[in-house]
XYZ file of C-alpha atoms in Angstrom:
468
model
C 0.000 0.000 0.000
C 1.251 3.491 -0.936
C 0.264 6.435 1.258
C 0.225 9.992 -0.110
C -0.742 13.306 1.515
C -2.647 16.096 -0.226
C -2.717 19.588 1.249
C -5.798 21.230 -0.282
C -6.475 24.875 0.561
C -9.860 26.249 -0.436
C -11.165 29.766 -0.092
C -13.302 28.877 2.945
C -11.550 25.830 4.424
C -8.394 23.790 4.154
C -7.628 20.163 4.813
C -4.907 17.572 4.749
C -6.139 14.389 3.092
C -4.533 10.957 3.228
C -4.729 8.768 0.124
C -4.058 5.043 0.178
C -3.447 3.185 -3.088
C -3.731 -0.572 -3.118
C -5.538 -1.650 -6.254
C -8.081 1.149 -5.741
C -7.791 4.606 -4.229
C -9.168 5.506 -0.803
C -9.251 8.988 0.756
C -9.524 9.850 4.432
C -9.470 13.248 6.061
C -6.530 13.731 8.421
C -7.322 17.312 9.439
C -9.744 20.048 8.384
C -9.564 23.702 9.381
C -11.374 26.949 8.558
C -9.935 29.536 6.211
C -11.316 33.038 6.044
C -10.241 36.603 5.410
C -8.927 38.898 8.121
C -9.532 42.634 7.729
C -6.706 44.798 9.071
C -6.677 48.582 8.656
C -9.203 48.381 5.844
C -7.321 45.708 3.886
C -8.499 42.090 3.471
C -5.754 39.491 4.108
C -5.290 35.728 4.381
C -4.041 34.361 7.706
C -1.202 32.548 5.965
C 0.768 31.712 9.131
C -2.344 30.245 10.715
C -2.876 28.122 7.602
C 0.712 26.898 7.717
C 0.326 25.938 11.385
C -2.785 23.902 10.535
C -1.028 22.243 7.593
C 1.738 21.039 9.910
C -0.883 19.726 12.325
C -2.550 17.886 9.449
C 0.691 16.341 8.225
C 1.482 15.245 11.775
C -1.957 13.595 11.983
C -1.583 11.937 8.569
C 1.573 10.128 9.629
C 4.419 9.027 7.350
C 3.681 9.126 3.612
C 5.622 8.588 0.401
C 5.150 12.178 -0.815
C 3.211 15.404 -0.247
C 1.445 17.692 -2.743
C 0.000 21.162 -2.160
C -2.797 22.888 -4.094
C -4.865 26.002 -3.425
C -6.974 28.715 -4.984
C -5.300 30.808 -7.670
C -3.951 34.354 -8.175
C -2.938 35.292 -4.590
C 0.693 35.367 -3.536
C 3.296 36.261 -0.933
C 6.350 38.459 -1.493
C 9.741 37.421 -0.131
C 12.738 39.656 0.476
C 16.319 38.758 -0.464
C 16.701 36.653 2.692
C 13.529 34.653 1.934
C 11.442 36.329 4.646
C 7.762 37.057 3.967
C 7.189 40.801 3.591
C 3.551 40.786 4.692
C 0.386 38.715 4.904
C -0.939 37.901 1.408
C -3.868 40.091 0.387
C -7.203 38.378 -0.305
C -8.399 38.475 -3.916
C -11.735 39.951 -2.796
C -9.986 43.067 -1.493
C -10.790 46.197 -3.469
C -7.229 47.444 -4.040
C -7.299 46.588 -7.758
C -10.265 48.788 -8.670
C -9.531 50.394 -12.026
C -6.163 48.657 -12.507
C -7.352 46.316 -15.282
C -8.593 49.284 -17.270
C -5.268 51.094 -16.809
C -3.305 48.053 -17.994
C -5.559 47.613 -21.022
C -5.022 51.269 -21.918
C -1.243 50.928 -21.526
C -0.659 47.587 -23.250
C -3.837 46.938 -25.195
C -6.514 44.391 -24.318
C -5.791 42.355 -27.460
C -2.070 42.145 -26.654
C -2.818 40.996 -23.116
C -5.131 38.254 -24.359
C -2.772 37.113 -27.111
C -0.033 36.796 -24.486
C -1.767 35.159 -21.525
C -5.132 34.043 -22.941
C -6.788 35.043 -19.675
C -10.277 36.189 -18.830
C -10.229 39.725 -17.439
C -10.897 39.470 -13.717
C -10.040 42.386 -11.411
C -8.128 40.164 -8.991
C -5.765 38.502 -11.494
C -2.203 38.503 -10.158
C -0.997 40.931 -12.793
C -3.364 43.597 -11.436
C -2.641 42.774 -7.795
C 1.106 43.192 -8.329
C 0.589 46.574 -9.955
C -1.538 47.648 -6.976
C 1.045 46.333 -4.505
C 4.134 47.931 -2.967
C 7.073 45.951 -4.287
C 9.791 47.775 -2.335
C 12.200 45.158 -1.039
C 10.458 42.302 -2.861
C 12.824 39.766 -4.428
C 10.468 36.850 -5.224
C 6.744 36.346 -5.745
C 5.365 32.957 -4.705
C 1.766 31.908 -5.319
C 0.116 30.370 -2.260
C 0.946 26.657 -2.909
C 4.505 27.589 -3.855
C 4.854 29.670 -0.681
C 3.711 26.725 1.453
C 6.072 24.474 -0.479
C 8.939 26.902 0.133
C 8.310 26.866 3.869
C 8.185 23.065 3.820
C 11.341 22.541 1.729
C 13.322 25.778 1.439
C 13.170 25.454 -2.385
C 11.830 28.226 -4.655
C 9.666 27.462 -7.671
C 6.383 28.195 -9.435
C 4.112 25.392 -10.649
C 2.890 26.070 -14.174
C -0.896 25.445 -13.872
C -1.175 28.054 -11.138
C 1.314 30.378 -12.833
C -1.026 30.359 -15.842
C -3.661 32.202 -13.761
C -1.411 35.208 -13.133
C -1.748 36.937 -16.504
C 2.052 36.856 -16.688
C 2.603 33.444 -18.296
C 2.822 33.110 -22.081
C -0.065 30.797 -22.987
C 1.742 29.416 -26.046
C 5.222 28.782 -24.643
C 4.241 28.214 -20.994
C 7.159 30.426 -19.963
C 7.005 33.663 -17.986
C 5.966 36.546 -20.248
C 8.949 38.657 -19.202
C 8.622 41.274 -21.993
C 5.071 41.998 -20.781
C 6.198 42.135 -17.139
C 9.037 44.510 -17.908
C 6.768 46.722 -20.018
C 4.557 47.087 -16.942
C 7.523 47.813 -14.692
C 7.490 44.441 -12.919
C 11.033 43.142 -12.264
C 11.875 39.882 -14.045
C 13.557 38.631 -10.872
C 10.185 38.382 -9.106
C 9.302 35.260 -11.044
C 10.892 31.976 -9.850
C 11.751 28.963 -12.033
C 8.738 27.073 -13.359
C 7.865 23.512 -12.400
C 5.643 20.949 -14.100
C 3.080 18.750 -12.312
C 4.960 15.762 -10.948
C 8.329 17.508 -10.576
C 10.315 17.013 -7.392
C 9.875 20.234 -5.386
C 12.280 19.378 -2.570
C 12.488 17.354 0.628
C 11.070 18.478 3.947
C 13.434 20.764 5.840
C 14.998 19.074 8.878
C 13.143 21.378 11.281
C 9.808 20.611 9.582
C 10.501 16.880 9.643
C 11.359 17.113 13.348
C 8.138 18.998 14.071
C 5.811 16.527 12.361
C 7.813 13.424 13.235
C 8.661 12.098 9.775
C 10.163 13.156 6.428
C 9.127 12.852 2.776
C 9.628 14.558 -0.577
C 7.256 17.276 -1.749
C 5.948 16.921 -5.312
C 4.700 19.718 -7.503
C 1.131 18.774 -8.404
C -1.382 20.662 -10.531
C -1.319 23.248 -7.768
C -4.226 25.360 -8.984
C -7.099 23.508 -7.336
C -9.176 23.650 -10.518
C -6.336 22.096 -12.532
C -6.228 19.222 -10.048
C -10.011 18.895 -10.153
C -10.109 18.759 -13.963
C -7.334 16.139 -13.975
C -9.671 13.978 -11.869
C -12.807 14.413 -14.007
C -13.969 10.791 -14.502
C -14.507 11.183 -18.252
C -14.003 8.316 -20.699
C -13.383 10.411 -23.808
C -12.864 13.987 -25.025
C -16.534 14.903 -25.635
C -17.190 16.370 -22.198
C -17.549 19.705 -20.484
C -16.650 20.159 -16.835
C -17.893 22.367 -14.041
C -15.654 22.489 -10.984
C -18.206 23.832 -8.559
C -17.506 25.255 -5.134
C -17.100 28.854 -4.031
C -16.514 29.472 -7.737
C -17.824 27.515 -10.697
C -15.165 26.981 -13.357
C -17.011 25.813 -16.454
C -15.519 24.852 -19.788
C -13.833 22.182 -21.905
C -10.402 20.567 -22.089
C -8.437 21.297 -25.265
C -5.016 20.483 -26.756
C -4.228 24.174 -27.290
C -5.481 27.704 -26.539
C -8.293 29.584 -28.272
C -7.119 33.179 -28.771
C -9.681 34.549 -31.211
C -11.290 37.943 -30.944
C -14.598 36.166 -30.269
C -13.051 34.266 -27.368
C -11.664 37.465 -25.860
C -15.011 39.235 -26.266
C -16.736 36.351 -24.463
C -14.159 36.689 -21.641
C -12.973 33.068 -21.803
C -9.731 32.000 -20.209
C -7.001 29.580 -21.350
C -5.316 28.055 -18.306
C -2.655 25.355 -18.234
C -3.725 21.810 -17.415
C -1.929 18.523 -16.863
C 0.025 17.046 -19.792
C 0.017 20.210 -21.874
C -3.767 20.477 -21.982
C -5.613 23.785 -21.854
C -8.509 24.401 -19.504
C -10.685 26.593 -21.694
C -13.236 28.020 -19.293
C -14.970 30.953 -17.724
C -15.268 31.751 -14.039
C -18.855 31.861 -12.813
C -19.428 33.314 -9.343
C -20.468 29.921 -7.941
C -21.863 28.884 -4.584
C -20.314 31.989 -3.013
C -23.733 33.617 -3.434
C -25.450 30.918 -1.397
C -22.614 30.790 1.169
C -22.981 34.522 1.792
C -26.781 34.196 1.997
C -26.362 31.525 4.672
C -24.111 33.876 6.662
C -26.989 36.369 6.621
C -29.422 33.718 7.916
C -27.889 32.439 11.190
C -29.229 29.068 12.205
C -30.486 28.126 8.742
C -30.257 24.459 7.800
C -28.978 24.074 4.227
C -30.617 20.690 3.736
C -34.035 22.060 4.702
C -33.513 25.175 2.593
C -32.739 23.084 -0.487
C -35.794 20.925 0.116
C -37.981 24.027 0.390
C -36.315 25.677 -2.628
C -37.194 22.672 -4.793
C -40.858 23.493 -4.213
C -40.593 27.201 -5.032
C -42.005 28.611 -8.267
C -39.455 28.271 -11.093
C -37.894 31.440 -12.542
C -39.705 33.817 -10.213
C -36.506 35.886 -10.267
C -33.071 35.298 -11.795
C -29.913 37.386 -11.696
C -26.587 37.358 -13.477
C -24.326 35.678 -10.885
C -21.279 37.449 -12.331
C -22.427 40.989 -11.627
C -19.497 42.752 -9.869
C -21.821 43.762 -7.036
C -21.807 40.134 -5.842
C -18.008 39.819 -5.562
C -17.279 41.305 -2.083
C -18.428 39.744 1.183
C -21.469 41.250 2.848
C -25.259 41.120 2.933
C -25.900 38.974 -0.140
C -29.717 38.747 0.139
C -29.921 42.547 0.131
C -27.718 42.756 -2.959
C -29.733 40.071 -4.776
C -32.948 41.912 -3.917
C -31.492 45.189 -5.188
C -30.385 43.530 -8.429
C -33.884 42.079 -8.902
C -35.410 45.526 -8.458
C -32.852 47.055 -10.849
C -33.861 44.551 -13.531
C -37.605 45.006 -13.001
C -38.250 41.799 -11.053
C -39.935 41.246 -7.719
C -37.285 40.215 -5.172
C -37.576 36.835 -3.433
C -39.580 36.988 -0.222
C -38.144 34.096 1.818
C -34.850 32.245 2.311
C -36.208 29.344 0.225
C -37.100 31.709 -2.613
C -33.675 33.357 -2.441
C -32.072 29.907 -2.568
C -34.115 28.973 -5.643
C -33.118 32.272 -7.278
C -29.425 31.658 -6.579
C -29.397 28.072 -7.852
C -31.388 28.800 -11.003
C -29.162 31.800 -11.702
C -26.068 29.662 -11.203
C -27.469 26.958 -13.501
C -28.047 29.645 -16.138
C -24.437 30.753 -15.683
C -23.356 27.145 -16.232
C -25.523 26.932 -19.358
C -24.026 30.047 -20.894
C -20.421 29.057 -20.129
C -20.782 25.498 -21.435
C -22.590 26.527 -24.614
C -20.144 29.304 -25.381
C -17.161 27.022 -24.705
C -18.553 24.557 -27.236
C -19.234 27.254 -29.818
C -15.909 29.091 -29.462
C -13.723 25.986 -29.337
C -15.568 23.755 -31.788
C -15.533 20.943 -29.194
C -18.558 18.657 -29.234
C -19.969 17.922 -25.782
C -22.106 14.913 -24.924
C -22.015 15.096 -21.125
C -21.227 17.619 -18.400
C -19.109 16.440 -15.461
C -19.863 18.462 -12.336
C -17.182 17.924 -9.688
C -16.300 19.497 -6.356
C -18.461 20.333 -3.375
C -21.353 21.445 -5.581
C -21.765 17.857 -6.808
C -23.410 17.077 -3.440
C -26.151 19.643 -4.145
C -28.771 17.505 -5.880
C -31.019 20.428 -6.756
C -28.164 22.342 -8.387
C -27.080 19.259 -10.356
C -30.592 18.688 -11.711
C -31.078 22.373 -12.527
C -27.739 22.379 -14.346
C -28.755 19.344 -16.435
C -32.061 21.044 -17.240
C -30.392 24.356 -18.086
C -27.608 22.865 -20.220
C -30.029 20.364 -21.820
C -27.288 17.760 -21.380
C -26.758 14.871 -18.945
C -24.797 15.825 -15.835
C -22.554 13.298 -14.090
C -21.973 14.483 -10.522
C -18.853 13.594 -8.571
C -16.405 13.205 -7.149
C -16.869 15.877 -4.509
C -13.166 15.492 -3.647
C -11.978 15.937 -7.242
C -9.209 18.349 -6.278
C -7.729 15.885 -3.787
C -7.974 13.044 -6.308
C -6.124 15.100 -8.910
C -3.484 16.111 -6.372
C -2.669 12.571 -5.230
C -2.919 11.017 -8.695
C -0.232 13.344 -10.047
C 1.913 12.206 -7.136
C 1.041 8.576 -7.892
C 2.022 8.995 -11.521
C 5.340 10.559 -10.518
C 5.928 7.423 -8.417
C 5.132 5.174 -11.389
C 1.867 3.850 -9.937
C -0.356 5.076 -12.812
C 0.639 5.769 -16.389
C -1.323 8.618 -17.932
C -4.295 10.979 -17.638
C -6.684 8.376 -19.045
C -5.693 5.842 -16.378
C -5.916 8.496 -13.667
C -9.487 9.283 -14.684
C -10.432 5.621 -14.930
C -9.169 5.077 -11.389
C -11.345 7.937 -10.127
C -14.406 6.506 -11.892
C -13.735 3.102 -10.327
C -13.117 4.516 -6.846
C -16.028 6.929 -6.398
C -19.823 6.617 -6.658
C -21.109 8.926 -9.403
C -24.669 10.071 -10.015
C -26.155 10.872 -13.424
C -28.863 13.533 -13.888
C -30.814 13.529 -17.149
C -32.271 16.815 -18.424
C -35.950 17.167 -17.667
C -38.592 19.844 -17.563
C -39.289 22.614 -20.027
C -36.322 23.523 -22.240
C -38.230 26.488 -23.638
C -38.621 27.929 -20.126
C -34.844 27.740 -19.605
C -34.237 29.418 -22.944
C -36.655 32.208 -21.988
C -34.957 32.647 -18.616
C -31.549 32.765 -20.322
C -32.857 35.457 -22.656
C -33.977 37.542 -19.637
C -30.342 37.725 -18.540
C-alpha cells in the first residue's frame, strides 16, 4: 500500500487528506480547518501563518507518507525579500485594491495584446493587477500560495505552471514567464521563480519541519491550482465532455489540446489556463456557490438541507440574476444585494430564504448553461455530457437544474476531485499510474457517481436565459 498526503487549501476551508493506493484509491481526512479573510486597517488578508500551522498539524496527523502535494486557490501570492522572509500577509483576492487597474493596464498595453499573451479572462483580482496595486519595495520573489507553502516546507523556490497560468504573466503558447510583458509594466523579471511541471520534485522536507511533524518525505509539484487538479480527476471516458468544478466558484468549460485566442473568445471573456500534460482548460469563471454561502451567513441558524428541500418546491424562474455581476463579488449582505439587483432589472425580489435559494441556484445553472454553450461554440468541441465535480456535486437540486439548463446529462462527482487530482499526479510521478486516461479511470472506479438527465421545459430555460 502506498500512502500519499494532499494539502488542499480552499477559499473557505483547508484540509490535509490521506490517500491510500492498493488496487483502488481511498481517501480519508486527516485534518480540516477553517480559512477566512482577516480585515486589518481596511485591507483584506489571508491568515497565511495560521494556515501553515494547521497544515503542519494535518501532516502530523496523517503520519508518514511517500510524498506530499499542495494545491490552493489561484492568483494570490506572498512576497519574499532577499533573505527569503515574507514581507507581509498575502492580500485576499476579494480586497478592493485593484479597482480600475485592469482598465489602466488595457489602456497601456492593449486588451488584445494581453489576451494574445496570456489568454486570460479579465478578472479584477488577477495577479498581474494585484502586483501593480502592490508595494514591491524590497520584494525579491513572488510565490503563489501553494509555492509559498512548499517553500516553507522545503526551502526550495519554484512556481508550478498550472497556477502560474492564472497570473496573466505566463505566455499561454510557450508556458514560460511573459517577461517582456512584465518589464513593459515595470514588474522586475527577478520576481518570477523557475517554473515547475506537475509531478516535478519540489524538494524534501526541511529538517526542522521533519522534526516537528515526526517524519520526512519529498514534496511533489502537483497541478497546484485547485481547478487544474479537479479537472485532472474528471472521470470522463473520452474527449466529448464539459466540466464544471463547482464550489465557491464555478469553473465551467472544456479541455483542449491548445489555446483559443480569437477575438470572439476574448469578447466572451474566456480563459485559457494550463492543465496537466500540456492540456488547456478553456473556461470561464462563474461566481459559484459563493452567493449561497454569503446568503447563509446572513441567515444564522439556517439548515442548508431544509432550505434546499424548500427551494425545490418554489415557483421556477420567479426571479433570476446574473451571478457574475461585480456587485456580488465582495463579502457582505448577499440577500440585500440580490434583492437590489432584482429591483434594478424590473423583477420582484424573493420573499423568503427558500425563494432566495431557488433564485441563486437557477441563476447559477443559467451561468453554467451560458459558459458550457459558449465554450462549445468558441472551441468547436462537441460535448455529450457535463461532469460536475467538487463540493457542488453534493447539491442535488443544483445538479438537476444544471442538467435542465444545459439540456445535457450531468454526471456528478467526485466531490473530492481536487484531492484526487493532487494525489494522482503524485502517484504517476511514483510510477503507480501511467497517464491521464488511467488516472481518470481510477477515479471513476473509486467513487460513486450520479447521473442527472435533463428534464422539464427547455423552452422555459431558454426564456430565462434570454432575460439575462
